[in-house]
Coordinates of C-alpha atoms (C1' of nucleotides) in Angstrom, one line a residue:
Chain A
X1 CA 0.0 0.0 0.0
X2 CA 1.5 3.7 -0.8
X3 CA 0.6 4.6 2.2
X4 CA 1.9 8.7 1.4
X5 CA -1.2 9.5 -0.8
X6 CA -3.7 7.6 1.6
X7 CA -5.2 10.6 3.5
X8 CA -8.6 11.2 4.9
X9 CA -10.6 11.8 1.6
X10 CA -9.6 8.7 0.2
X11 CA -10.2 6.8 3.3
X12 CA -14.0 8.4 3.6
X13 CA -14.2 6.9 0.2
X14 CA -13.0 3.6 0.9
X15 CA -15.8 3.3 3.6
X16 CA -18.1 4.5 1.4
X17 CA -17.3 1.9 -1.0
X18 CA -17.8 -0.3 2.0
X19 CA -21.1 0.7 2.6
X20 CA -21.9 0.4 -1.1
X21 CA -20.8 -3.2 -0.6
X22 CA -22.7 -4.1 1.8
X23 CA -25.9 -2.6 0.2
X24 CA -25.5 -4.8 -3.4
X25 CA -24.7 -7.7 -1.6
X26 CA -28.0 -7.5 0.8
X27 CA -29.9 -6.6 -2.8
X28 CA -28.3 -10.2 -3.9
X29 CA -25.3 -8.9 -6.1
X30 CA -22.2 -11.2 -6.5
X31 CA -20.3 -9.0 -9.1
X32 CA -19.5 -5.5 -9.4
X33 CA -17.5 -3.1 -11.5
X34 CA -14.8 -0.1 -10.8
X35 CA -17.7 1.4 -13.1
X36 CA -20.7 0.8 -10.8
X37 CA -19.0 1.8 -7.5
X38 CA -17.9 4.9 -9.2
X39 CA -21.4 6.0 -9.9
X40 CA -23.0 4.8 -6.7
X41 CA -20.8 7.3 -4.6
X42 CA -20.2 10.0 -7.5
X43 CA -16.9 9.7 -8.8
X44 CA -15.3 8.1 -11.7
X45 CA -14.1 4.3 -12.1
X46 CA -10.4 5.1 -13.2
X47 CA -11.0 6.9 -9.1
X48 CA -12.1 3.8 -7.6
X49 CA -9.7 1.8 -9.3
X50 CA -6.6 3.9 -8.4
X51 CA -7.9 4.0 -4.8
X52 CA -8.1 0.0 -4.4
X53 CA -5.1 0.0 -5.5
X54 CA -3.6 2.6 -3.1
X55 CA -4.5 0.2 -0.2
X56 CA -3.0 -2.8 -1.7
X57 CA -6.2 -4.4 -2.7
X58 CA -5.8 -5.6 -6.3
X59 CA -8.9 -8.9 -6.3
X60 CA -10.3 -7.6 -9.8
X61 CA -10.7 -9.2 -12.2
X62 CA -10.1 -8.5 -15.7
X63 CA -13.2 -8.7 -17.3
X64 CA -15.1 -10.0 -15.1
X65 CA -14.9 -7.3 -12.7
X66 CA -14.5 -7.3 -8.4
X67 CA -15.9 -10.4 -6.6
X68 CA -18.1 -8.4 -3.9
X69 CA -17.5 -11.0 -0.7
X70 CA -13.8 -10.7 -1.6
X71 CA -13.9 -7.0 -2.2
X72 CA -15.6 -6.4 1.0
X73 CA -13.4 -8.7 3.0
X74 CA -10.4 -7.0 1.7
X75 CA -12.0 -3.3 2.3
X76 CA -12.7 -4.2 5.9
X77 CA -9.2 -5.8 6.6
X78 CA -7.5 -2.7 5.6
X79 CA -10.2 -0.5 7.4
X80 CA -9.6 -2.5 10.2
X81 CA -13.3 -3.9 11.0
X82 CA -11.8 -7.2 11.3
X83 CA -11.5 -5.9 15.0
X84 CA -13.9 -3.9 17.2
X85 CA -13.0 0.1 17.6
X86 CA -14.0 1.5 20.4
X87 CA -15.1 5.0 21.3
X88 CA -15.8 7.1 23.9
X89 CA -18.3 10.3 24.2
X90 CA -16.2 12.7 26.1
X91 CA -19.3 15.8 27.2
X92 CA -22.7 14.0 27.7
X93 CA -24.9 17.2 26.5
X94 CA -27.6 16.9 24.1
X95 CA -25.0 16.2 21.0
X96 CA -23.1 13.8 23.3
X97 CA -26.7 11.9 24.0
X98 CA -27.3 12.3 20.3
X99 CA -24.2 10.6 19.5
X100 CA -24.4 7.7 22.0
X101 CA -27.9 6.9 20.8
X102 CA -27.3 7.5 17.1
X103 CA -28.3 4.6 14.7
X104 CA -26.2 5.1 11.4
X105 CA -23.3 3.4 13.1
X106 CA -22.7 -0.2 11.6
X107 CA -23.7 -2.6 13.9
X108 CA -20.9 -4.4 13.6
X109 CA -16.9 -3.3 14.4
X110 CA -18.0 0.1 16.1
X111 CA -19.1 0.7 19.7
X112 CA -19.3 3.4 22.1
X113 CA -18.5 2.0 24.9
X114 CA -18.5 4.8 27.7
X115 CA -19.6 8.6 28.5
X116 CA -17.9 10.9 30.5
X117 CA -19.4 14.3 32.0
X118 CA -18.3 16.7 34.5
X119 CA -21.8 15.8 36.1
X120 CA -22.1 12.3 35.7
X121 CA -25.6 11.5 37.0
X122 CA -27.7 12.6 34.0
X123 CA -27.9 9.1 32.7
X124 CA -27.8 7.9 29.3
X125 CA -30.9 7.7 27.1
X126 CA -29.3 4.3 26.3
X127 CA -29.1 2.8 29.5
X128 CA -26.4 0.1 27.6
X129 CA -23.7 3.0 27.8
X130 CA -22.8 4.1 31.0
X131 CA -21.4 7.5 32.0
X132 CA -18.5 8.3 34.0
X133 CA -16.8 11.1 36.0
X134 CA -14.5 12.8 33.7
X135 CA -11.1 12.4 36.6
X136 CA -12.2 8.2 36.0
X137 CA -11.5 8.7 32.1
X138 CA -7.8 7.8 32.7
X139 CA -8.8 4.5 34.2
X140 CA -11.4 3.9 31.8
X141 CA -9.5 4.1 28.9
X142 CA -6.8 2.4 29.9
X143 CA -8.8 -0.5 30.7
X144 CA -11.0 -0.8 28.0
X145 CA -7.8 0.0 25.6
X146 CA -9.8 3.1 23.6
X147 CA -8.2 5.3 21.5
X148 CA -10.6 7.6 19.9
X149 CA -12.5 9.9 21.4
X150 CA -16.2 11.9 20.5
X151 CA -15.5 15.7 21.9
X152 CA -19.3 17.4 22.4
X153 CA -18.2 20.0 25.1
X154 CA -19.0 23.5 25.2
X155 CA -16.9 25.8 23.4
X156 CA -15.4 27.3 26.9
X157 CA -15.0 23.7 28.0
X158 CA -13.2 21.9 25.1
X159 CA -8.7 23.3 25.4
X160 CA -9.1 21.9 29.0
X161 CA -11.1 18.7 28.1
X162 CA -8.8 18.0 25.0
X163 CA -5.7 18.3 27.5
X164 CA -7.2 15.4 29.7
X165 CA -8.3 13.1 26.4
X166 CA -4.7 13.0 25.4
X167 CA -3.5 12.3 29.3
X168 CA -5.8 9.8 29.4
X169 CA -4.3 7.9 26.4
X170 CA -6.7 8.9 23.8
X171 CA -4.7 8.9 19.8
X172 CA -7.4 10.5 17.8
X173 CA -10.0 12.9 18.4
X174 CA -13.6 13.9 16.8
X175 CA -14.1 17.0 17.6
X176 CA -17.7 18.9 17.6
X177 CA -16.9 21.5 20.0
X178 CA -16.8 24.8 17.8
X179 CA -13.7 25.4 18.9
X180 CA -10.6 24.4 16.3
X181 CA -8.3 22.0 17.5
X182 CA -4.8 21.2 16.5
X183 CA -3.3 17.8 16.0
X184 CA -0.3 17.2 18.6
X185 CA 2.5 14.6 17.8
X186 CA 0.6 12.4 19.8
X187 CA -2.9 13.0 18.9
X188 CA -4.9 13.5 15.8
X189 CA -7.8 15.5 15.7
X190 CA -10.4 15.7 13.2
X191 CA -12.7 18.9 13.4
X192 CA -16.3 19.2 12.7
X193 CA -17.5 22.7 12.7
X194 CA -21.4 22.6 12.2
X195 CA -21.5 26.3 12.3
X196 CA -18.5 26.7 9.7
X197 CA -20.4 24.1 7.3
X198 CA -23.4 25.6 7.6
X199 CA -22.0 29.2 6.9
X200 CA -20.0 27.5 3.6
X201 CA -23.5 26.3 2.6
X202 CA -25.1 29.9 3.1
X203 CA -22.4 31.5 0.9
X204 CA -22.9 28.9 -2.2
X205 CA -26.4 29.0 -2.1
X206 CA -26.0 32.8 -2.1
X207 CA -23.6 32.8 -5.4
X208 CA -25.6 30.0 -6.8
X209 CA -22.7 27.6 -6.7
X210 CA -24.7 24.8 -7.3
X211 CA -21.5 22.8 -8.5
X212 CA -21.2 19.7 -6.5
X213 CA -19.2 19.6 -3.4
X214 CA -15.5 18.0 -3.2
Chain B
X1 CA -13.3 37.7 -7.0
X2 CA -12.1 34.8 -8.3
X3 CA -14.9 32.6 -8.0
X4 CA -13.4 29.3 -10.3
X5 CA -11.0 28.8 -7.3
X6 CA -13.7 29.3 -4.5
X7 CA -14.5 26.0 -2.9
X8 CA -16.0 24.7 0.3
X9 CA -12.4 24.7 1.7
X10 CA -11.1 27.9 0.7
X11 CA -14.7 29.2 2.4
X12 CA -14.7 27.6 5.5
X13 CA -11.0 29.3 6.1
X14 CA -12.6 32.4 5.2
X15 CA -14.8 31.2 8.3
X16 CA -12.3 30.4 10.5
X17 CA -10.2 33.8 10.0
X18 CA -13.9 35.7 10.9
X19 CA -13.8 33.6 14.0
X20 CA -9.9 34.4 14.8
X21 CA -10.8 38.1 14.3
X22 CA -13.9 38.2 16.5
X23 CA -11.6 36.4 19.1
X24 CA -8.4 39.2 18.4
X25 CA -10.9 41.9 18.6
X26 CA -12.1 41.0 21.9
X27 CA -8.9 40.5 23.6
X28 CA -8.6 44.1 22.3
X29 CA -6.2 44.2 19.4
X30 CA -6.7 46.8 16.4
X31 CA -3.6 45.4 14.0
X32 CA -3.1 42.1 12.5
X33 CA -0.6 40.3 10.1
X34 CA -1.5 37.4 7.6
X35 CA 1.2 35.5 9.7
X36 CA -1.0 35.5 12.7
X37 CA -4.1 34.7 11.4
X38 CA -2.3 31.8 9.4
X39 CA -0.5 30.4 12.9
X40 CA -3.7 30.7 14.6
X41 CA -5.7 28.7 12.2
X42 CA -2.9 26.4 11.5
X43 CA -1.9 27.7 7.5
X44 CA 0.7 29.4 6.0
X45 CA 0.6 33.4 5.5
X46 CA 0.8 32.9 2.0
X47 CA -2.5 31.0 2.1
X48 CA -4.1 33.6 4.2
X49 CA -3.4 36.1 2.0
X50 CA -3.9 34.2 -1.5
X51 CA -7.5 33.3 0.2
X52 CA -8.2 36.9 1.0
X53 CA -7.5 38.1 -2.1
X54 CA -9.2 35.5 -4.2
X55 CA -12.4 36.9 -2.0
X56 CA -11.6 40.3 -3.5
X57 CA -10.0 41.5 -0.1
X58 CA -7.5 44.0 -0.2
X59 CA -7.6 46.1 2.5
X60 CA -4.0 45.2 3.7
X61 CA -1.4 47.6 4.5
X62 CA 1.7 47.0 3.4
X63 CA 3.7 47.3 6.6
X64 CA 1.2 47.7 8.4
X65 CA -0.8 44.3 8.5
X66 CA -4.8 44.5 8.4
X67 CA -7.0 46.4 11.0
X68 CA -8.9 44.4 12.5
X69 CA -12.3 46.0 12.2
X70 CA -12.2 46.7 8.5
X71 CA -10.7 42.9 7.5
X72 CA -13.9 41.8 10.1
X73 CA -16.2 44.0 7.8
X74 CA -15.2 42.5 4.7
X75 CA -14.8 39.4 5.5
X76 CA -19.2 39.6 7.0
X77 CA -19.8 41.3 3.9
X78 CA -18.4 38.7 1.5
X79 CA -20.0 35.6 3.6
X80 CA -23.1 37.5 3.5
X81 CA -23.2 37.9 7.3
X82 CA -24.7 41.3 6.6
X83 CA -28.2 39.9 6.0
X84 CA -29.3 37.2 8.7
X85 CA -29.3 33.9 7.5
X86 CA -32.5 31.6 8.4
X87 CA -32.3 27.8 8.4
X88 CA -34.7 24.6 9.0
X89 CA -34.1 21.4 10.8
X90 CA -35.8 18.8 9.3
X91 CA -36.1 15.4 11.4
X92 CA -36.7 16.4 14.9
X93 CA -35.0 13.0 17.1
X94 CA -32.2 13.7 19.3
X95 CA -30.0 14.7 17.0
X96 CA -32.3 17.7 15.8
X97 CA -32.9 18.8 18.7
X98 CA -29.3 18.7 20.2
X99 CA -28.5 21.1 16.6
X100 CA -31.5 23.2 17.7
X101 CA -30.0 24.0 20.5
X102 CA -26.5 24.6 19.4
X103 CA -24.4 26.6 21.4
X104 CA -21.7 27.0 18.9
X105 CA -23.4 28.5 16.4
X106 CA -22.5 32.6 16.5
X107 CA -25.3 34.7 18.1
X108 CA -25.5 37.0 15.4
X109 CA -27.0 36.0 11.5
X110 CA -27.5 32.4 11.9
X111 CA -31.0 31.8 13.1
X112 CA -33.0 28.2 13.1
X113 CA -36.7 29.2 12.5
X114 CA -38.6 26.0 12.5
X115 CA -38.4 22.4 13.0
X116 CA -39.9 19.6 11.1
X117 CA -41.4 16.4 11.9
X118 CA -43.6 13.3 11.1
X119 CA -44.7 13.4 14.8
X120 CA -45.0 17.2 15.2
X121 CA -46.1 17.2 18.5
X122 CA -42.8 16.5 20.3
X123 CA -41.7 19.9 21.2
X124 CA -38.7 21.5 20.8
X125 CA -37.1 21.5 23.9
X126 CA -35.7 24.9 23.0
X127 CA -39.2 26.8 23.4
X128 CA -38.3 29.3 20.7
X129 CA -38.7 27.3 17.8
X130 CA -41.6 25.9 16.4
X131 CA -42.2 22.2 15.1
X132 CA -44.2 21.8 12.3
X133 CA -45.8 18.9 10.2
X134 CA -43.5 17.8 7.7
X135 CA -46.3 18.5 5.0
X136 CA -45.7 22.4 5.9
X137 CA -42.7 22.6 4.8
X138 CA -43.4 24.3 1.7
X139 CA -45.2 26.9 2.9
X140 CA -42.7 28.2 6.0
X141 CA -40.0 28.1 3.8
X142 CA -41.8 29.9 1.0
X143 CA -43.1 32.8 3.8
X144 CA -39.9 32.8 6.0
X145 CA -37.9 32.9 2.8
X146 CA -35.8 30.0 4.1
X147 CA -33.0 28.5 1.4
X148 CA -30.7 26.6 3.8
X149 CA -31.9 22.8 5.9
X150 CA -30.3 20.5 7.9
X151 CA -31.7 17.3 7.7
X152 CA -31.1 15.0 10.8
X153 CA -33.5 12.4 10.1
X154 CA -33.0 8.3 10.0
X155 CA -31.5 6.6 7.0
X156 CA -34.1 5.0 5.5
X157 CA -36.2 8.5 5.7
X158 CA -33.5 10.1 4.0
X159 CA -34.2 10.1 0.1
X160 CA -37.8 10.7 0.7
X161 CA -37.5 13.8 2.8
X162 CA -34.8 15.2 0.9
X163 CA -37.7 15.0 -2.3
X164 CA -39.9 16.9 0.2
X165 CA -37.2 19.1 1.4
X166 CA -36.2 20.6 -2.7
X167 CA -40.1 20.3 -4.0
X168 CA -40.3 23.1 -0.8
X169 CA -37.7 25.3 -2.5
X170 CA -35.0 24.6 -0.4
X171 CA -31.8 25.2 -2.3
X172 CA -28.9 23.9 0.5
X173 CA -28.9 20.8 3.0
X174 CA -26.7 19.9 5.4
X175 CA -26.9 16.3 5.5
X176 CA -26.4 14.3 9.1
X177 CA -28.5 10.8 7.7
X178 CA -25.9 8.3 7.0
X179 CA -26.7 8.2 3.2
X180 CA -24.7 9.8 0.7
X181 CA -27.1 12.4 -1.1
X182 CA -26.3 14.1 -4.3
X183 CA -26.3 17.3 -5.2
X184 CA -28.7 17.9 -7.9
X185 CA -29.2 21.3 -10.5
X186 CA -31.1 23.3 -7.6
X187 CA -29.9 22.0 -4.5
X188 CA -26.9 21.7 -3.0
X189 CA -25.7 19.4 -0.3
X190 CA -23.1 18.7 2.2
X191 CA -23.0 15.7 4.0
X192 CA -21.4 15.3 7.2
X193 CA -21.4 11.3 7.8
X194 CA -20.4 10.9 11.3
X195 CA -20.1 6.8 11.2
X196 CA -17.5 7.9 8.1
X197 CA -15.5 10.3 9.8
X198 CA -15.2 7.7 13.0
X199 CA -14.3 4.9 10.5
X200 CA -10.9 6.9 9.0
X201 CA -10.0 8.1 12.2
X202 CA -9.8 4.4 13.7
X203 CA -8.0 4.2 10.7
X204 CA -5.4 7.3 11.0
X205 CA -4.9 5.8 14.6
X206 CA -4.2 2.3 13.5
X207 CA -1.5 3.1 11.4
X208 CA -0.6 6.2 13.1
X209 CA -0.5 8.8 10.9
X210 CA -0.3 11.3 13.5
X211 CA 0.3 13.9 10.5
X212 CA -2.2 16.9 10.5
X213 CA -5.5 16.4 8.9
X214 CA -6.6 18.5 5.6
Chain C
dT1 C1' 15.5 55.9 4.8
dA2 C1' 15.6 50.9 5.9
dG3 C1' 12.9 47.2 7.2
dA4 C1' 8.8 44.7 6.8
dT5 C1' 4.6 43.3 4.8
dT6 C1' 1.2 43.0 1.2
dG7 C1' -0.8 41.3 -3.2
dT8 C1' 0.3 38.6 -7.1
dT9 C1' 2.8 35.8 -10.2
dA10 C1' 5.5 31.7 -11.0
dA11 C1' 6.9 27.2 -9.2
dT12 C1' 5.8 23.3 -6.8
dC13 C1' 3.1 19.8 -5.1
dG14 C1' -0.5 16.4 -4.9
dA15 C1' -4.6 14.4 -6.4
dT16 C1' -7.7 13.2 -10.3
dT17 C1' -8.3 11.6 -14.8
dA18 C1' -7.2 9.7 -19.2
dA19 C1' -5.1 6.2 -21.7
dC20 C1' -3.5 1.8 -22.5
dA21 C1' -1.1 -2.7 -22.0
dA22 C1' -2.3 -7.0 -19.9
dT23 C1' -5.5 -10.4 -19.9
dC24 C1' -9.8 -12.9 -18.6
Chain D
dT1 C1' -11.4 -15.4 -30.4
dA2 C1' -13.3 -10.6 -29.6
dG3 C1' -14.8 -7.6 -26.3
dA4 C1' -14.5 -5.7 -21.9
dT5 C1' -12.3 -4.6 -17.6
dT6 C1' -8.5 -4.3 -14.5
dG7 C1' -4.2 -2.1 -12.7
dT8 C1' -0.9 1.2 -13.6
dT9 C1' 1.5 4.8 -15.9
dA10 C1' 1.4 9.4 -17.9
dA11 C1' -1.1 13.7 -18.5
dT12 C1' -3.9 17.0 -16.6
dC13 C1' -5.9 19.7 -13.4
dG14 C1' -6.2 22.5 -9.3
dA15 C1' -4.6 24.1 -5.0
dT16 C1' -0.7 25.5 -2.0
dT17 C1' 3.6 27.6 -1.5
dA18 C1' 7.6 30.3 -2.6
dA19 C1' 9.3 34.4 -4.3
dC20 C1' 9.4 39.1 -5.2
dA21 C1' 8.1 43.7 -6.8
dA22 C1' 5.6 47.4 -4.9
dT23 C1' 5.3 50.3 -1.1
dC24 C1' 4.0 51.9 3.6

DNA sequence: TAGATTGTTAATCGATTAACAATC
DNA sequence: TAGATTGTTAATCGATTAACAATC
């Protein structure tokens, strides 16, 4: 795999060709081609092609296209599904609730599998995640071998929280406070910004920029 | 303005410097360089200033850096902060209603004026904004002159109500269902696929690529 | 003035696309 | 076999960065 032009766009598409996947093969597919994929998701087959092959996974075949159980196998292996990830919800607000109760996670290979709030005792909608203290994270963490993180803290909240995800262990970050945060040598954080999307959107729809999206 | 090179990434920088200047006015500075705004959002100087002028922003000084005020004006003005900017939620579940009551989102020209539902009668726990029926779409969004939604409703809801959402005359979405939509003639869409975003940072962390994010 | 910073142009870098040999 | 599709290489495209003239 050349792993120097594998970055976070042409992972998010390698999941998406994942999803794909799993959608023919629930329809009863068996076959598929670089072709089909490529329209499913919206880019083009010599794309889908080049990015297969950017993670190593080469099970075409010529003619007679990509083998979807193979495919999929191969896509999860380098996505690493073949194990469970586990995640925690670090700020147990409304977004944090959201999150923990939020159905468009796969089933399988993704769990949250604690909370932690500065008040603890608000409870979980779902009572199957349980919600820590945020001084236990440490312990948690360690324990349960995490090492990504959900931030939905307050704005005010989220330099100090940040500082005690990475003490606690935690290598990568998802971060929803509206706050940006940098990636340290030891953790990598990835920022959503709901306000700045939503003030991107305002602007194209403003100049008419109906031009599709990267 | 350059608008062939404007993108959603350039835009959301343009974003992100507004944010910085807000933040450098109130800590009571009047002067500011493109090398600060660049260190503070984590880009080069050259980047600030090739994004400020692609936006038709040249009121730097040479020597003298930017004042503050007069980059903050311009920058409003060319995101269209000037005029407040009304959005719809549609798909009122916890996620919804943890977006409809937002914190992060800035106090001033961003304003969620209704929410939509199947089951209309669950309230907004944030009293100020209505719920409607999701067969009133059309005519809010026609009287409140609405262009901008944020759909947050389940998966297998998602194509259907994004039908609704452009016969309604809604011309951007911000998508949160964990379905890929596609931008069509007249309406634009983002999505922001949180399951997707997890699924390459498990990634990142697996292999440690601790290198920054685009 | 001398030093420093802008705005812009040219050079570089990286990612996408087109083309095509290999081959099923 | 002939036609079609992969995997990869070369060409293109676009965005970032470096460099520098203009000038405060």
């Amino acid at each position: 795999m050349d792993a120097k032009n594998v970055n976070r766009t042409s992972l998010k598409r390698l999941s998406n060709y994942k999803n794909v996947l799993y959608k023919l093969k629930a329809l009863g597919f068996v076959k598929v081609f670089s072709d089909n994929l490529g329209d499913a998701i919206g880019v083009s087959a010599a794309q889908v092609r080049s990015d297969l092959s950017k993670f190593g996974i080469t099970s075409g075949n010529k003619k007679g296209g990509y083998s979807i159980d193979e495919l999929l196998d191969n896509v999860k292996e380098t996505l690493g599904k073949d194990e469970i990830q586990k995640v925690i919800v670090v700020g147990c607000g409304k977004m944090g609730n959201a999150i923990m109760n939020y159905s468009g996670f796969p089933v399988e290979g993704m769990r949250i599998v604690a909370g932690f709030d500065t008040n603890p005792t608000m409870v979980s909608s779902n009572e199957r995640i349980p919600i820590y203290c945020l001084d236990e994270m440490e312990r948690i963490v360690s324990e349960e071998k995490v090492r990504v993180a959900i931030m939905t803290v307050p704005e005010s909240a989220a330099a100090q929280v940040f500082d005690l995800v990475q003490r606690a262990g935690i290598k990568g970050v998802l971060n929803f406070a509206p706050l940006q945060l940098r990636s340290t040598e030891t953790c990598l954080v990835n920022n959503i910004n709901i306000a700045l999307e939503l003030e991107s959107m305002f602007y194209m729809v403003k100049y008419s920029l109906t031009r599709p999206l990267s």
